[in-house]
Coordinates of C-alpha atoms in Angstrom, one line a residue:
X71 CA -15.3 -4.2 -10.6
X72 CA -13.1 -7.3 -10.4
X73 CA -13.2 -9.0 -13.9
X74 CA -17.0 -9.5 -14.5
X75 CA -17.7 -8.7 -10.8
X76 CA -19.5 -5.8 -9.8
X77 CA -19.8 -5.0 -6.1
X78 CA -19.3 -2.4 -3.4
X79 CA -16.4 -2.2 -1.0
X80 CA -16.5 -0.7 2.8
X81 CA -14.3 -0.1 5.6
X82 CA -12.1 -3.3 6.9
X83 CA -12.9 -5.2 3.5
X84 CA -10.1 -7.5 2.5
X85 CA -9.1 -8.8 -0.9
X86 CA -6.6 -10.8 -2.6
X87 CA -5.9 -10.5 -6.2
X88 CA -4.0 -12.8 -8.5
X89 CA -1.8 -11.6 -11.2
X90 CA -3.3 -10.1 -14.2
X91 CA -6.5 -9.6 -13.2
X92 CA -8.3 -6.3 -14.2
X93 CA -9.8 -4.5 -11.5
X94 CA -11.0 -1.0 -10.7
X95 CA -11.9 0.7 -7.2
X96 CA -14.0 3.8 -7.4
X97 CA -14.8 5.9 -4.1
X98 CA -18.2 7.5 -3.4
X99 CA -18.9 10.9 -4.8
X100 CA -18.8 12.0 -1.0
X101 CA -14.9 11.2 -0.9
X102 CA -13.9 12.2 -4.4
X103 CA -15.7 15.5 -3.8
X104 CA -14.0 16.2 -0.6
X105 CA -17.2 16.3 1.4
X106 CA -16.5 13.4 3.6
X107 CA -15.2 13.9 7.3
X108 CA -12.6 11.6 6.7
X109 CA -10.3 10.2 4.0
X110 CA -10.6 7.0 2.2
X111 CA -7.6 4.9 2.4
X112 CA -6.1 1.5 1.9
X113 CA -3.3 -0.6 2.8
X114 CA -1.9 -2.5 -0.3
X115 CA 0.9 -5.2 -0.7
X116 CA 2.3 -6.0 -4.1
X117 CA 4.8 -8.9 -4.6
X118 CA 5.9 -10.8 -7.5
X119 CA 5.9 -14.6 -7.4
X120 CA 9.7 -15.0 -7.3
X121 CA 10.3 -12.0 -4.8
X122 CA 11.9 -14.2 -2.6
X123 CA 13.9 -16.2 -5.3
X124 CA 12.9 -18.5 -8.4
X125 CA 12.6 -21.6 -6.1
X126 CA 11.0 -20.3 -3.0
X127 CA 7.3 -21.1 -3.6
X128 CA 8.6 -24.8 -5.0
X129 CA 9.6 -25.9 -1.4
X130 CA 7.4 -28.3 0.4
X131 CA 6.5 -25.7 2.9
X132 CA 4.8 -23.6 0.5
X133 CA 2.6 -26.3 -1.1
X134 CA -0.5 -24.9 0.6
X135 CA 0.0 -21.3 -0.3
X136 CA 0.6 -22.3 -3.8
X137 CA -2.7 -23.7 -4.2
X138 CA -4.1 -20.4 -2.5
X139 CA -2.3 -18.7 -5.2
X140 CA -3.8 -20.6 -8.1
X141 CA -7.3 -19.9 -6.4
X142 CA -6.7 -16.1 -6.4
X143 CA -6.6 -15.9 -10.2
X144 CA -10.3 -14.8 -9.9
X145 CA -9.9 -12.5 -6.9
X146 CA -11.0 -13.4 -3.5
X147 CA -12.8 -11.5 -0.8
X148 CA -11.3 -12.6 2.5
X149 CA -14.3 -12.9 5.5
X150 CA -14.6 -13.6 9.0
X151 CA -11.8 -14.3 11.5
X152 CA -9.5 -14.5 9.0
X153 CA -9.9 -10.9 7.5
X154 CA -9.7 -10.0 11.4
X155 CA -6.5 -11.6 11.8
X156 CA -4.9 -10.5 8.6
X157 CA -6.1 -6.7 9.0
X158 CA -4.6 -6.5 12.4
X159 CA -1.4 -7.6 10.8
X160 CA -1.7 -5.2 7.9
X161 CA -2.3 -2.1 10.0
X162 CA 0.8 -2.8 11.8
X163 CA 3.1 -3.1 8.7
X164 CA 3.7 0.5 7.6
X165 CA 5.5 1.0 11.0
X166 CA 7.8 -2.2 10.8
X167 CA 11.3 -2.2 9.3
X168 CA 11.8 -4.3 6.2
X169 CA 12.9 -7.6 7.8
X170 CA 9.6 -7.4 10.2
X171 CA 7.7 -6.6 7.5
X172 CA 8.8 -9.7 5.5
X173 CA 8.1 -11.9 8.4
X174 CA 4.6 -10.6 9.0
X175 CA 3.8 -10.9 5.3
X176 CA 5.1 -14.9 5.7
X177 CA 2.7 -15.0 8.6
X178 CA -0.3 -13.7 6.5
X179 CA 0.7 -16.2 3.8
X180 CA 0.5 -19.0 6.7
X181 CA -3.1 -17.6 7.5
X182 CA -4.3 -17.8 4.0
X183 CA -2.8 -21.3 3.3
X184 CA -5.4 -22.8 5.7
X185 CA -8.5 -20.8 5.5
X186 CA -11.8 -21.4 3.6
X187 CA -13.1 -18.0 4.7
X188 CA -13.2 -16.3 1.3
X189 CA -15.5 -15.7 -1.6
X190 CA -14.4 -15.7 -5.4
X191 CA -15.2 -12.4 -7.3
X192 CA -14.6 -12.9 -11.0
X193 CA -16.4 -16.0 -12.9
X194 CA -14.2 -18.8 -13.8
X195 CA -15.4 -18.2 -17.6
X196 CA -14.1 -14.7 -17.3
X197 CA -10.6 -15.8 -16.2
X198 CA -10.7 -18.3 -19.2
X199 CA -11.5 -16.0 -21.7
X200 CA -9.6 -12.9 -20.7
X201 CA -7.0 -11.9 -22.9
X202 CA -4.0 -10.2 -21.2
X203 CA -2.9 -8.1 -24.2
X204 CA -6.4 -6.5 -23.8
X205 CA -5.8 -5.5 -20.2
X206 CA -5.1 -2.1 -21.0
X207 CA -8.2 -1.4 -23.2
X208 CA -10.1 -3.2 -20.2
X209 CA -9.0 -0.9 -17.7
X210 CA -9.7 2.2 -19.7
X211 CA -13.2 1.0 -20.7
X212 CA -14.3 0.1 -17.0
X213 CA -12.8 3.2 -15.7
X214 CA -14.9 5.3 -18.0
X215 CA -17.9 3.4 -17.4
X216 CA -17.7 3.7 -13.6
X217 CA -17.2 7.5 -13.9
X218 CA -19.9 8.2 -16.3
X219 CA -22.6 5.4 -15.8
X220 CA -25.0 8.0 -14.5
X221 CA -24.8 9.6 -18.1
X222 CA -25.9 8.9 -21.4
X223 CA -23.1 6.7 -23.0
X224 CA -23.4 6.0 -26.6
X225 CA -21.5 3.1 -28.4
X226 CA -19.4 5.6 -30.6
X227 CA -18.6 7.2 -27.3
X228 CA -17.3 4.3 -25.4
X229 CA -15.7 2.8 -28.5
X230 CA -13.6 5.8 -28.8
X231 CA -12.4 5.4 -25.2
X232 CA -11.1 1.8 -26.6
X233 CA -9.7 3.5 -29.8
X234 CA -11.8 1.0 -31.8
X235 CA -14.7 1.3 -34.0
X236 CA -18.1 0.4 -33.1
X237 CA -18.4 -3.0 -34.8
X238 CA -14.9 -4.2 -33.6
X239 CA -15.8 -2.8 -30.0
X240 CA -19.2 -4.8 -29.9
X241 CA -17.1 -7.8 -30.4
X242 CA -14.5 -6.9 -28.1
X243 CA -16.8 -6.2 -25.4
X244 CA -19.0 -9.4 -25.6
X245 CA -15.4 -11.6 -25.7
X246 CA -14.1 -9.9 -22.7
X247 CA -17.2 -9.3 -20.6
X248 CA -19.6 -12.2 -21.7
X249 CA -22.4 -9.5 -22.0
X250 CA -23.1 -6.9 -24.3
X251 CA -22.2 -3.1 -23.4
X252 CA -25.7 -2.0 -22.8
X253 CA -26.3 -5.1 -20.4
X254 CA -23.1 -4.5 -18.5
X255 CA -23.9 -0.6 -18.5
X256 CA -27.3 -1.6 -16.9
X257 CA -25.6 -4.0 -14.4
X258 CA -23.4 -1.4 -13.1
X259 CA -26.4 1.3 -12.9
X260 CA -28.6 -1.5 -10.8
X261 CA -26.0 -2.2 -8.7
X262 CA -25.5 1.5 -7.9
X263 CA -29.3 1.6 -7.4
X264 CA -29.2 -1.0 -4.7
X265 CA -26.8 1.2 -2.7
X266 CA -29.3 4.1 -3.1
X267 CA -32.3 2.3 -2.4
X268 CA -30.7 1.4 1.1
X269 CA -30.6 4.9 1.7
X270 CA -34.1 5.6 2.8
X271 CA -34.1 9.3 2.3
X272 CA -34.3 8.9 -1.6
X273 CA -37.5 8.0 -3.4
X274 CA -37.5 5.5 -6.5
X275 CA -37.8 8.3 -8.9
X276 CA -34.7 9.9 -7.5
X277 CA -32.7 6.6 -7.7
X278 CA -33.6 6.0 -11.3
X279 CA -32.3 9.5 -12.4
X280 CA -29.1 9.4 -10.2
X281 CA -28.4 5.7 -11.6
X282 CA -28.5 7.2 -15.2
X283 CA -32.1 5.8 -16.3
X284 CA -34.0 8.7 -18.1
X285 CA -37.5 7.2 -17.3
X286 CA -39.2 5.2 -14.3
X287 CA -40.4 2.4 -16.5
X288 CA -37.2 1.7 -17.9
X289 CA -35.4 1.5 -14.7
X290 CA -38.2 -0.9 -13.1
X291 CA -37.7 -2.9 -16.2
X292 CA -34.0 -3.5 -16.1
X293 CA -34.0 -3.7 -12.0
X294 CA -36.5 -6.5 -12.4
X295 CA -34.3 -8.1 -15.0
X296 CA -31.0 -8.1 -12.9
X297 CA -32.6 -8.8 -9.5
X298 CA -35.7 -10.6 -10.3
X299 CA -37.9 -8.3 -8.2
X300 CA -39.1 -4.4 -8.4
X301 CA -36.9 -1.7 -6.6
X302 CA -39.7 -1.3 -4.2
X303 CA -39.6 -4.9 -3.2
X304 CA -36.2 -4.8 -3.0
X305 CA -36.0 -2.0 -0.6
X306 CA -38.5 -4.0 1.5
X307 CA -36.2 -6.9 1.9
X308 CA -33.7 -4.4 3.6
X309 CA -36.0 -3.6 6.4
X310 CA -34.9 -5.4 9.4

């Protein structure tokens, strides 16, 4: 979850996140339960805007990268050849010394400065409306949703996670997420359902219950509302 974006991540994925953009990554239960035959890991680079001095990004040579930084406030999924180039460098960085890492980071900046191979994640309206002083509350709520979406989550329950009353929470949620809590919860559930539907060993009824829907009719109705097609029709689109 990146801002108001809900999606799935996989091997070799690469994202570039601007500052103060709320985000949550949650591994599949196969990994969190220790049943996977390998560990899920990631390479992460954090840097402050002034990590090379207050005026570094203002020099003419950094002009194109400054533009890229401005775009990153929505979060970006890097794609194609750009992703492959940067991933090769990232995997080498843990074995490098400090100066080598810094040099490689600048090389990555250079690659990003000229690429158009990316998709935005959060919507522009989310970034415009998001209140930074609400970020901790946002994190707690999104983490709770991701860990419990397959169960019933009542409004009083989720409001207590945010340390708010129900009425205040509903207003907060609609302002920050641009949809109601129920609409957002259903979107998370449908996103998970799409993943499960791609695994053909599960039937539609099993998928519905695994995603937190207590009856098939409601699952079909909500799925069609989000995806404009039935779960069965969606599964057919996955057949190559």
